[in-house]
């Protein structure tokens, strides 16, 4: 494979990403090629046919870099090499070449807020005295109190406990996440230069873009005296209240970093892209996607939206308005590697405390599995009909549920220990995928799996669902085929809201696609002259039986794609 060469961007930018479907590959849990129970890059390469057949445009790979694995690979010790548990750089080159041969773009994770405590820089910092250049790459401070024995501020770690750890010589270092993940000092020019080299390294290999981890956390205000936050930083990815000048979340200074990165991305031909993981307010999110910054930002408001028509409409309108204010389109996401899978969230009563629910091994309250599956299928059609880019989390096309009852001895998420074993963390959405009905690890690999798979996991497998018209997999395949077929006609078309019944979402994209979602709790009638294209139940139960004209009823918690009345056949 020929490495890409930086060039001036072409007059017409390559904007494939504006209406794409991107599939998130959580590398440890996707596919294992060598039987050690851990997913790897060769495993991903061997399963690319599944992604191409599904109909996605790109895949996003979570970190596969060298790491002690204190936080599932998000504690990086070498940003420009592959961890042996996931393969080699040659394996990555092969994966990239195979993906491109399938017509798939490849986005890789970049983790700039923090590194591993095993990174050579941090080892050097610990071996160096206070005030040294090595320590200035991180955030070392003297503690409070007469002997410096209290943390420099009351800041809390997102994984539980304090955000400061004391070193042997008495100083403290900052870590928003685990103690094994010291935060980097982005005011230090060495840090900036090192990450620019890292970007160019992967761009030189031919990657098509980056997902930026904790994009809203890179810059901090550590000017003395440090300000206490009084618990305002305790929730993962919590945005500070509107107008609050938080010492380490969503500071204005972070945008200068992304303006410099955008210049690098645009210097390649075709230009490359970046998507921000930024847990900020709806008003602040568009700032990350201004024309000279990053291209996209994850839309966590859609993910968190309750199952309610008015709430979805408000989130969709605010997302579209915010994105258009800076000349881009929103992203839409229902699940990822950090949250309870949406097929299970939708099965629980609104307002369920998910931390307490997982602590009960998923028993209190008991999920309504059938309801969750219906809603997840309807949410898929809603999401895939919206203008912008849809990000799918691996396994959602199989309708995978959360696995809340993993045994304590199997848990790997650092939240488990850091919260005194009260928060089971995120392992329940990371259980390795089932590819086959039976066999070792249900086809995940020739051996076991690093997290235990539930009994009967194989019935969710791609093998079990292929050819079953009522399955999640065939629903996603059909939806993505239709989405691609109408994308050209609908691209650039604004979403047009239609009059619907109370509790119904109804909108049109151009002349070829109308989407209706019933969140009302009762059957709703469909127009007699609309032609169903696809229903979330995988059968034409909205038609009069001939499969041609509309009419009939749309059941609660279901969705339908229609050819709008009067549209050309």
Coordinates of C-alpha atoms in Angstrom, one line a residue:
X1 CA 0.0 0.0 0.0
X2 CA 1.3 3.4 -0.9
X3 CA 1.5 5.9 1.9
X4 CA -0.5 9.1 1.5
X5 CA 1.5 12.3 0.8
X6 CA 0.5 15.6 2.3
X7 CA -0.8 18.0 -0.4
X8 CA -2.8 21.2 -0.6
X9 CA -6.5 20.4 -0.4
X10 CA -8.4 20.2 -3.6
X11 CA -10.9 22.9 -4.4
X12 CA -13.8 20.5 -3.8
X13 CA -13.4 18.9 -0.4
X14 CA -14.2 15.2 -0.1
X15 CA -17.2 15.3 2.2
X16 CA -18.2 11.6 2.3
X17 CA -18.6 11.9 6.0
X18 CA -21.5 14.3 5.9
X19 CA -24.2 11.6 5.4
X20 CA -22.2 8.5 6.2
X21 CA -22.8 5.5 8.4
X22 CA -19.8 4.7 10.6
X23 CA -19.5 1.4 12.5
X24 CA -17.7 1.5 15.9
X25 CA -15.4 -1.5 16.3
X26 CA -14.4 -2.0 20.0
X27 CA -11.3 -3.9 19.0
X28 CA -11.0 -6.2 22.1
X29 CA -14.5 -7.5 21.6
X30 CA -15.0 -7.7 17.9
X31 CA -13.1 -10.8 16.6
X32 CA -10.1 -12.8 17.9
X33 CA -7.9 -14.4 15.3
X34 CA -5.4 -16.3 17.5
X35 CA -7.5 -17.8 20.3
X36 CA -6.1 -15.8 23.2
X37 CA -9.6 -14.5 24.0
X38 CA -8.7 -10.9 23.0
X39 CA -9.9 -9.2 19.8
X40 CA -7.2 -8.2 17.4
X41 CA -6.6 -6.4 14.1
X42 CA -6.4 -9.6 12.1
X43 CA -9.8 -10.6 13.5
X44 CA -11.2 -7.3 12.4
X45 CA -9.7 -7.8 8.9
X46 CA -11.3 -11.2 8.6
X47 CA -14.7 -9.8 9.4
X48 CA -14.7 -6.8 7.1
X49 CA -17.1 -8.7 4.8
X50 CA -19.7 -8.4 7.5
X51 CA -19.4 -4.6 7.6
X52 CA -19.4 -4.3 3.8
X53 CA -22.4 -6.5 3.6
X54 CA -24.2 -4.5 6.3
X55 CA -23.8 -1.4 4.1
X56 CA -21.7 1.0 6.3
X57 CA -19.4 3.5 4.9
X58 CA -16.6 3.5 7.5
X59 CA -15.3 1.8 10.6
X60 CA -14.0 3.5 13.7
X61 CA -11.4 1.5 15.6
X62 CA -11.1 2.0 19.4
X63 CA -7.5 2.1 20.7
X64 CA -5.2 -0.7 19.7
X65 CA -2.0 1.0 20.7
X66 CA 0.6 -0.2 23.3
X67 CA -1.1 -0.1 26.7
X68 CA -0.9 -1.7 30.1
X69 CA -4.7 -2.0 29.8
X70 CA -5.6 -0.2 33.0
X71 CA -8.6 1.2 31.1
X72 CA -9.2 -1.1 28.1
X73 CA -6.5 0.5 26.0
X74 CA -7.4 4.2 26.7
X75 CA -4.2 4.3 28.8
X76 CA -1.7 4.6 26.0
X77 CA 2.0 3.9 26.5
X78 CA 3.1 4.3 22.9
X79 CA 0.8 6.2 20.5
X80 CA 2.6 5.0 17.3
X81 CA 2.7 1.3 17.8
X82 CA 0.3 -1.6 18.1
X83 CA -0.1 -3.5 21.3
X84 CA 1.0 -7.1 20.9
X85 CA -2.4 -8.3 22.2
X86 CA -4.0 -6.7 19.2
X87 CA -1.3 -7.5 16.6
X88 CA 1.4 -5.6 14.8
X89 CA 1.8 -2.5 12.6
X90 CA 1.9 -4.8 9.6
X91 CA -1.5 -6.2 10.7
X92 CA -2.8 -2.6 10.8
X93 CA -1.4 -1.9 7.3
X94 CA -3.1 -5.1 6.1
X95 CA -6.4 -4.2 7.7
X96 CA -6.3 -0.7 6.2
X97 CA -5.6 -2.0 2.7
X98 CA -8.4 -4.6 3.0
X99 CA -10.9 -2.0 4.3
X100 CA -10.1 0.4 1.5
X101 CA -10.4 -2.5 -1.0
X102 CA -14.0 -2.9 0.3
X103 CA -14.6 0.8 -0.1
X104 CA -14.6 1.4 3.7
X105 CA -13.0 4.4 5.3
X106 CA -11.0 3.8 8.5
X107 CA -11.1 6.2 11.5
X108 CA -8.8 5.6 14.5
X109 CA -9.0 6.8 18.1
X110 CA -6.6 9.4 19.4
X111 CA -6.4 9.9 23.2
X112 CA -4.8 13.3 23.8
X113 CA -6.1 14.2 27.3
X114 CA -4.0 11.6 29.1
X115 CA -1.5 8.8 28.6
X116 CA -0.5 5.7 30.6
X117 CA 1.5 5.9 33.8
X118 CA 3.8 3.5 31.9
X119 CA 4.5 6.0 29.1
X120 CA 8.2 6.9 29.0
X121 CA 7.4 10.5 29.6
X122 CA 5.6 9.8 32.9
X123 CA 8.4 7.5 34.1
X124 CA 10.9 10.3 33.4
X125 CA 8.6 12.7 35.3
X126 CA 8.5 10.5 38.4
X127 CA 12.3 10.2 38.3
X128 CA 12.8 14.0 37.9
X129 CA 12.5 16.7 40.7
X130 CA 9.6 19.1 41.2
X131 CA 9.7 22.0 38.7
X132 CA 11.6 19.9 36.1
X133 CA 10.9 20.0 32.3
X134 CA 9.8 16.4 32.5
X135 CA 7.1 17.2 35.1
X136 CA 5.9 20.1 33.1
X137 CA 4.5 17.8 30.5
X138 CA 1.9 16.8 33.1
X139 CA 0.1 18.6 35.9
X140 CA 2.1 18.2 39.1
X141 CA 1.3 20.4 42.1
X142 CA 2.1 20.8 45.7
X143 CA -0.7 19.7 48.1
X144 CA -2.6 21.8 50.6
X145 CA -2.0 21.8 54.3
X146 CA 1.1 22.4 56.3
X147 CA 2.8 19.3 55.0
X148 CA 1.1 19.2 51.6
X149 CA -0.7 16.1 52.6
X150 CA -4.1 17.2 51.2
X151 CA -4.9 17.2 47.4
X152 CA -4.3 20.6 45.7
X153 CA -8.1 20.8 44.9
X154 CA -11.3 18.8 45.6
X155 CA -11.5 17.6 41.9
X156 CA -13.0 14.2 41.5
X157 CA -12.1 11.5 39.0
X158 CA -14.7 10.3 36.5
X159 CA -14.0 6.8 37.6
X160 CA -14.5 7.4 41.3
X161 CA -12.3 8.8 44.0
X162 CA -10.1 11.9 43.8
X163 CA -8.5 13.3 40.7
X164 CA -5.1 13.8 42.4
X165 CA -2.6 11.1 43.4
X166 CA 0.4 11.8 45.6
X167 CA 3.9 10.7 44.5
X168 CA 6.8 9.4 46.6
X169 CA 8.4 12.9 46.9
X170 CA 5.1 14.5 48.1
X171 CA 3.9 16.2 45.0
X172 CA 0.5 15.4 43.5
X173 CA -0.4 14.8 39.8
X174 CA -3.8 15.2 38.1
X175 CA -5.8 12.5 36.4
X176 CA -9.5 13.1 35.4
X177 CA -9.8 9.3 35.0
X178 CA -7.8 6.5 36.6
X179 CA -4.6 7.1 38.5
X180 CA -2.9 5.1 35.8
X181 CA -3.9 7.8 33.3
X182 CA -2.1 11.1 34.1
X183 CA -3.4 14.1 32.3
X184 CA -1.1 15.8 29.8
X185 CA -0.3 19.5 30.0
X186 CA -1.5 21.0 26.7
X187 CA 0.2 24.4 27.5
X188 CA 3.5 22.6 27.0
X189 CA 4.8 22.9 23.4
X190 CA 6.4 19.4 23.6
X191 CA 3.0 17.9 24.1
X192 CA 1.5 19.7 21.1
X193 CA 4.4 18.8 18.9
X194 CA 4.3 15.1 19.9
X195 CA 0.6 14.8 19.1
X196 CA 1.1 16.5 15.7
X197 CA 3.7 13.9 15.0
X198 CA 1.3 11.2 16.0
X199 CA -1.4 12.5 13.7
X200 CA 1.0 12.7 10.8
X201 CA 2.2 9.1 11.5
X202 CA -1.3 7.6 11.1
X203 CA -2.3 9.9 8.3
X204 CA 0.9 8.9 6.5
X205 CA -0.2 5.2 6.8
X206 CA -3.4 6.2 5.1
X207 CA -6.1 6.5 7.8
X208 CA -9.1 8.5 6.9
X209 CA -9.7 10.3 10.2
X210 CA -9.7 10.4 14.0
X211 CA -12.1 10.1 16.8
X212 CA -10.9 12.5 19.5
X213 CA -11.3 11.1 23.0
X214 CA -12.3 13.6 25.8
X215 CA -12.1 16.4 23.3
X216 CA -13.5 18.9 25.8
X217 CA -11.0 18.2 28.5
X218 CA -7.5 19.0 27.1
X219 CA -7.0 22.5 28.5
X220 CA -7.2 23.3 32.2
X221 CA -7.0 26.3 34.4
X222 CA -4.4 25.4 37.0
X223 CA -3.3 28.9 37.9
X224 CA -2.9 29.3 41.7
X225 CA -4.9 29.2 43.7
X226 CA -6.8 26.2 42.3
X227 CA -10.6 26.5 42.4
X228 CA -12.6 23.8 44.1
X229 CA -15.5 22.5 42.0
X230 CA -17.7 21.3 44.9
X231 CA -18.6 18.1 43.1
X232 CA -19.5 19.7 39.7
X233 CA -17.2 17.3 38.0
X234 CA -18.4 14.0 39.4
X235 CA -20.4 12.5 36.6
X236 CA -18.7 11.0 33.5
X237 CA -18.7 13.4 30.6
X238 CA -20.8 15.9 32.6
X239 CA -21.0 19.3 31.0
X240 CA -20.8 22.2 33.4
X241 CA -23.9 24.4 33.7
X242 CA -24.3 27.0 31.0
X243 CA -22.0 29.9 31.6
X244 CA -19.9 28.2 34.3
X245 CA -16.2 28.7 33.8
X246 CA -15.1 25.2 34.8
X247 CA -11.3 24.6 35.5
X248 CA -11.0 21.6 33.2
X249 CA -14.1 21.0 31.2
X250 CA -14.9 22.8 27.9
X251 CA -12.5 25.7 28.2
X252 CA -12.3 28.1 25.3
X253 CA -8.6 27.5 25.0
X254 CA -9.2 24.0 23.7
X255 CA -10.4 25.3 20.3
X256 CA -7.0 26.6 19.3
X257 CA -5.7 23.0 19.4
X258 CA -8.3 21.9 17.0
X259 CA -7.7 24.8 14.6
X260 CA -4.1 23.7 14.4
X261 CA -5.2 20.0 13.8
X262 CA -7.6 21.1 11.1
X263 CA -4.7 22.6 9.1
X264 CA -3.0 19.2 9.3
X265 CA -6.1 17.3 8.3
X266 CA -6.7 19.6 5.3
X267 CA -3.1 19.3 4.2
X268 CA -3.7 15.7 3.0
X269 CA -5.4 14.8 -0.3
X270 CA -8.2 13.9 0.1
X271 CA -8.6 15.9 3.3
X272 CA -9.1 13.7 6.4
X273 CA -11.7 14.2 9.1
X274 CA -12.0 14.2 12.9
X275 CA -15.0 13.7 15.2
X276 CA -15.0 15.0 18.8
X277 CA -16.2 13.2 21.9
X278 CA -17.3 16.3 23.7
X279 CA -19.8 16.0 26.5
X280 CA -20.8 19.6 26.5
X281 CA -24.1 21.6 26.4
X282 CA -26.1 21.8 23.2
X283 CA -25.2 25.5 23.0
X284 CA -21.5 24.8 23.2
X285 CA -21.3 21.7 21.0
X286 CA -21.3 23.5 17.6
X287 CA -18.1 25.4 18.6
X288 CA -16.2 22.1 18.1
X289 CA -17.3 21.9 14.5
X290 CA -16.8 25.4 13.2
X291 CA -15.4 25.4 9.7
X292 CA -11.8 25.7 10.8
X293 CA -12.0 23.1 13.7
X294 CA -13.2 19.5 13.8
X295 CA -15.7 18.1 11.3
X296 CA -18.2 16.4 13.6
X297 CA -19.1 15.9 17.3
X298 CA -20.9 13.1 18.9
X299 CA -24.5 13.9 19.7
X300 CA -25.1 12.4 23.2
X301 CA -28.4 14.2 23.5
X302 CA -29.9 11.8 21.0
X303 CA -28.5 8.8 22.9
X304 CA -29.9 10.1 26.2
X305 CA -33.3 11.1 24.9
X306 CA -36.3 9.5 26.7
X307 CA -38.8 7.5 24.7
X308 CA -41.1 10.4 24.0
X309 CA -42.0 12.1 20.8
X310 CA -41.8 15.7 22.0
X311 CA -38.4 15.0 23.5
X312 CA -37.0 13.5 20.4
X313 CA -38.4 16.3 18.2
X314 CA -36.8 18.9 20.5
X315 CA -33.4 17.1 20.4
X316 CA -33.5 16.7 16.6
X317 CA -34.4 20.3 16.0
X318 CA -31.8 21.6 18.4
X319 CA -29.2 19.3 16.9
X320 CA -30.0 20.3 13.4
X321 CA -30.0 24.0 14.3
X322 CA -26.8 23.9 16.2
X323 CA -24.9 22.0 13.4
X324 CA -26.3 24.2 10.6
X325 CA -25.2 27.3 12.5
X326 CA -21.6 26.3 11.7
X327 CA -22.3 24.8 8.3
X328 CA -22.3 21.1 9.1
X329 CA -24.7 18.3 9.9
X330 CA -25.3 16.4 13.2
X331 CA -24.2 13.0 14.2
X332 CA -26.7 10.4 15.6
X333 CA -25.7 7.7 18.0
X334 CA -27.8 5.3 20.2
X335 CA -25.0 3.3 21.9
X336 CA -21.3 3.1 22.4
X337 CA -18.7 1.3 24.5
X338 CA -19.4 3.6 27.5
X339 CA -23.1 3.2 28.0
X340 CA -25.7 0.5 28.7
X341 CA -26.9 -0.8 25.3
X342 CA -30.0 0.9 24.0
X343 CA -32.0 -2.4 23.5
X344 CA -31.8 -2.7 27.3
X345 CA -32.2 1.0 28.2
X346 CA -35.5 1.1 26.2
X347 CA -36.6 -2.0 28.1
X348 CA -36.4 -0.3 31.5
X349 CA -38.8 2.3 33.1
X350 CA -38.0 5.9 32.3
X351 CA -35.7 7.3 35.0
X352 CA -34.1 4.0 36.0
X353 CA -30.8 4.5 37.9
X354 CA -28.6 2.4 35.6
X355 CA -25.8 2.3 38.1
X356 CA -28.1 0.8 40.7
X357 CA -29.7 -1.5 38.1
X358 CA -26.3 -3.0 37.1
X359 CA -25.4 -3.3 40.7
X360 CA -28.5 -5.5 41.1
X361 CA -27.2 -7.7 38.2
X362 CA -30.1 -6.3 36.1
X363 CA -32.8 -7.7 38.3
X364 CA -34.3 -4.5 39.8
X365 CA -36.3 -3.5 37.9
X366 CA -36.7 -6.4 35.6
X367 CA -36.4 -5.3 31.9
X368 CA -39.2 -5.8 29.5
X369 CA -37.1 -7.4 26.8
X370 CA -39.8 -7.5 24.1
X371 CA -40.5 -3.8 24.6
X372 CA -36.8 -2.9 24.5
X373 CA -36.3 -4.8 21.3
X374 CA -39.4 -3.2 19.6
X375 CA -38.2 0.3 20.6
X376 CA -34.6 -0.4 19.5
X377 CA -35.8 -1.5 16.1
X378 CA -37.9 1.6 15.8
X379 CA -35.1 3.8 17.0
X380 CA -32.8 2.4 14.3
X381 CA -35.2 3.5 11.5
X382 CA -35.6 6.9 13.2
X383 CA -31.9 7.4 13.5
X384 CA -31.0 6.2 10.0
X385 CA -33.6 8.5 8.4
X386 CA -32.2 11.7 9.9
X387 CA -29.9 14.1 8.0
X388 CA -26.2 13.7 9.0
X389 CA -24.0 10.8 10.0
X390 CA -25.1 7.8 12.0
X391 CA -22.6 6.0 14.3
X392 CA -23.5 2.4 15.0
X393 CA -22.0 0.5 17.9
X394 CA -20.9 -3.1 17.2
X395 CA -23.6 -5.6 18.0
X396 CA -26.5 -3.2 17.8
X397 CA -27.2 -4.6 14.4
X398 CA -27.6 -7.9 16.2
X399 CA -29.9 -6.4 18.8
X400 CA -27.5 -7.3 21.6
X401 CA -28.7 -6.6 25.1
X402 CA -26.6 -5.4 28.0
X403 CA -25.0 -8.1 30.1
X404 CA -25.5 -6.7 33.6
X405 CA -24.8 -9.9 35.6
X406 CA -21.1 -10.4 34.8
X407 CA -19.5 -12.0 37.9
X408 CA -17.3 -9.6 40.0
X409 CA -14.2 -11.6 39.4
X410 CA -14.6 -11.0 35.6
X411 CA -14.9 -7.2 35.7
X412 CA -12.1 -5.2 34.1
X413 CA -13.5 -1.7 34.2
X414 CA -11.4 0.5 36.6
X415 CA -14.7 2.0 37.9
X416 CA -15.3 -1.2 39.8
X417 CA -12.4 -0.9 42.1
X418 CA -12.2 3.0 42.2
X419 CA -15.8 3.2 43.4
X420 CA -15.3 0.6 46.2
X421 CA -17.0 -2.1 44.1
X422 CA -20.3 -0.2 44.0
X423 CA -20.3 0.7 40.2
X424 CA -19.9 -2.3 37.9
X425 CA -18.8 0.0 35.1
X426 CA -19.0 -0.5 31.4
X427 CA -18.1 -4.1 30.8
X428 CA -21.7 -5.2 30.3
X429 CA -21.8 -3.5 26.9
X430 CA -18.3 -4.8 25.9
X431 CA -19.0 -8.6 26.0
X432 CA -17.4 -10.1 22.8
X433 CA -19.6 -10.5 19.8
X434 CA -21.3 -13.8 18.9
X435 CA -20.7 -14.7 15.2
X436 CA -22.0 -18.3 15.3
X437 CA -24.7 -20.2 17.1
X438 CA -22.2 -22.5 18.8
X439 CA -18.5 -23.3 19.1
X440 CA -15.7 -21.7 21.1
X441 CA -16.8 -18.2 22.2
X442 CA -19.7 -18.4 19.6
X443 CA -17.3 -17.7 16.8
X444 CA -15.6 -14.7 18.4
X445 CA -12.3 -16.7 18.2
X446 CA -10.9 -20.2 18.4
X447 CA -10.6 -20.0 22.2
X448 CA -12.5 -18.3 25.0
X449 CA -13.3 -14.6 25.4
X450 CA -11.8 -12.0 27.8
X451 CA -15.3 -11.3 29.2
X452 CA -17.6 -14.2 29.7
X453 CA -20.5 -14.5 27.2
X454 CA -23.9 -15.5 28.5
X455 CA -25.5 -18.8 27.8
X456 CA -27.5 -18.7 24.6
X457 CA -25.4 -15.8 23.3
X458 CA -25.2 -17.6 20.0
X459 CA -28.9 -17.0 19.3
X460 CA -28.0 -13.4 18.8
X461 CA -25.2 -14.3 16.3
X462 CA -24.9 -13.1 12.8
X463 CA -25.2 -16.7 11.7
X464 CA -28.5 -17.2 13.5
X465 CA -30.0 -14.0 12.1
X466 CA -28.8 -14.1 8.5
X467 CA -31.8 -14.8 6.2
X468 CA -34.4 -14.3 9.0
X469 CA -36.5 -11.4 7.7
X470 CA -37.7 -10.6 11.2
X471 CA -34.2 -10.3 12.7
X472 CA -32.3 -7.2 13.7
X473 CA -29.5 -8.0 11.3
X474 CA -31.8 -8.2 8.3
X475 CA -33.6 -5.0 9.4
X476 CA -30.3 -3.1 9.5
X477 CA -29.2 -4.5 6.2
X478 CA -32.5 -3.5 4.5
X479 CA -32.4 -0.1 6.1
X480 CA -28.9 0.7 5.1
X481 CA -29.6 -0.5 1.5
X482 CA -32.6 1.9 1.3
X483 CA -30.7 4.7 3.0
X484 CA -27.9 4.4 0.4
X485 CA -30.4 4.3 -2.4
X486 CA -32.2 7.5 -1.4
X487 CA -29.2 9.3 0.0
X488 CA -28.3 11.1 -3.2
X489 CA -31.8 12.4 -3.6
X490 CA -32.2 13.3 0.0
X491 CA -28.7 14.8 0.5
X492 CA -28.9 18.4 1.3
X493 CA -32.7 18.2 1.7
X494 CA -33.8 19.7 5.0
X495 CA -35.9 17.6 7.3
X496 CA -39.5 18.6 6.8
X497 CA -41.8 17.8 9.8
X498 CA -45.2 16.5 8.9
X499 CA -48.4 16.7 10.8
X500 CA -48.8 13.6 12.9
X501 CA -51.0 12.3 15.8
X502 CA -50.1 13.1 19.4
X503 CA -47.1 10.9 20.3
X504 CA -46.0 10.4 16.6
X505 CA -42.9 11.6 14.9
X506 CA -43.4 12.2 11.2
X507 CA -41.0 13.8 8.8
X508 CA -39.9 13.7 5.1
X509 CA -36.5 13.7 3.5
X510 CA -36.8 14.9 -0.1
X511 CA -39.2 13.2 -2.4
X512 CA -38.3 9.6 -1.7
X513 CA -38.4 9.0 2.0
X514 CA -41.0 9.6 4.8
X515 CA -40.4 8.3 8.3
X516 CA -43.1 7.8 10.9
X517 CA -42.5 6.6 14.5
X518 CA -45.2 5.7 16.9
X519 CA -44.3 6.6 20.5
X520 CA -47.9 7.2 21.6
X521 CA -48.7 3.8 23.2
X522 CA -51.7 3.2 20.9
X523 CA -52.1 2.1 17.2
X524 CA -52.1 5.0 14.8
X525 CA -53.5 5.1 11.2
X526 CA -51.4 5.5 8.1
X527 CA -52.4 7.4 5.0
X528 CA -54.1 5.2 2.4
X529 CA -52.0 6.5 -0.5
X530 CA -48.5 6.1 1.2
X531 CA -46.4 3.1 0.1
X532 CA -44.5 1.3 2.8
X533 CA -40.8 0.7 2.0
X534 CA -39.7 -0.9 5.4
X535 CA -41.2 -1.4 8.8
X536 CA -39.3 -1.8 12.0
X537 CA -41.1 -5.1 12.6
X538 CA -39.6 -6.5 9.4
X539 CA -43.0 -7.3 7.8
X540 CA -45.5 -5.3 5.8
X541 CA -48.2 -5.3 8.5
X542 CA -49.0 -1.6 7.7
X543 CA -50.3 -2.5 4.2
X544 CA -53.7 -3.8 3.1
X545 CA -52.2 -7.2 2.4
X546 CA -51.1 -6.5 -1.2
X547 CA -47.8 -4.9 -0.1
X548 CA -48.4 -1.9 -2.4
X549 CA -50.6 0.8 -1.0
X550 CA -50.6 2.1 2.6
X551 CA -53.4 2.4 5.0
X552 CA -53.7 0.1 8.0
X553 CA -52.3 0.9 11.5
X554 CA -48.8 1.6 12.9
X555 CA -48.4 -0.4 16.1
X556 CA -47.1 1.3 19.3
X557 CA -43.3 1.5 19.6
X558 CA -42.7 0.8 15.9
X559 CA -41.6 2.8 12.9
X560 CA -42.1 2.8 9.1
X561 CA -40.4 4.2 6.1
X562 CA -42.8 5.2 3.4
X563 CA -42.6 6.5 -0.2
X564 CA -44.4 9.9 0.2
X565 CA -47.8 10.2 -1.5
X566 CA -47.4 11.4 -5.1
X567 CA -43.7 10.5 -5.2
X568 CA -42.3 9.0 -8.4
X569 CA -42.1 5.2 -8.4

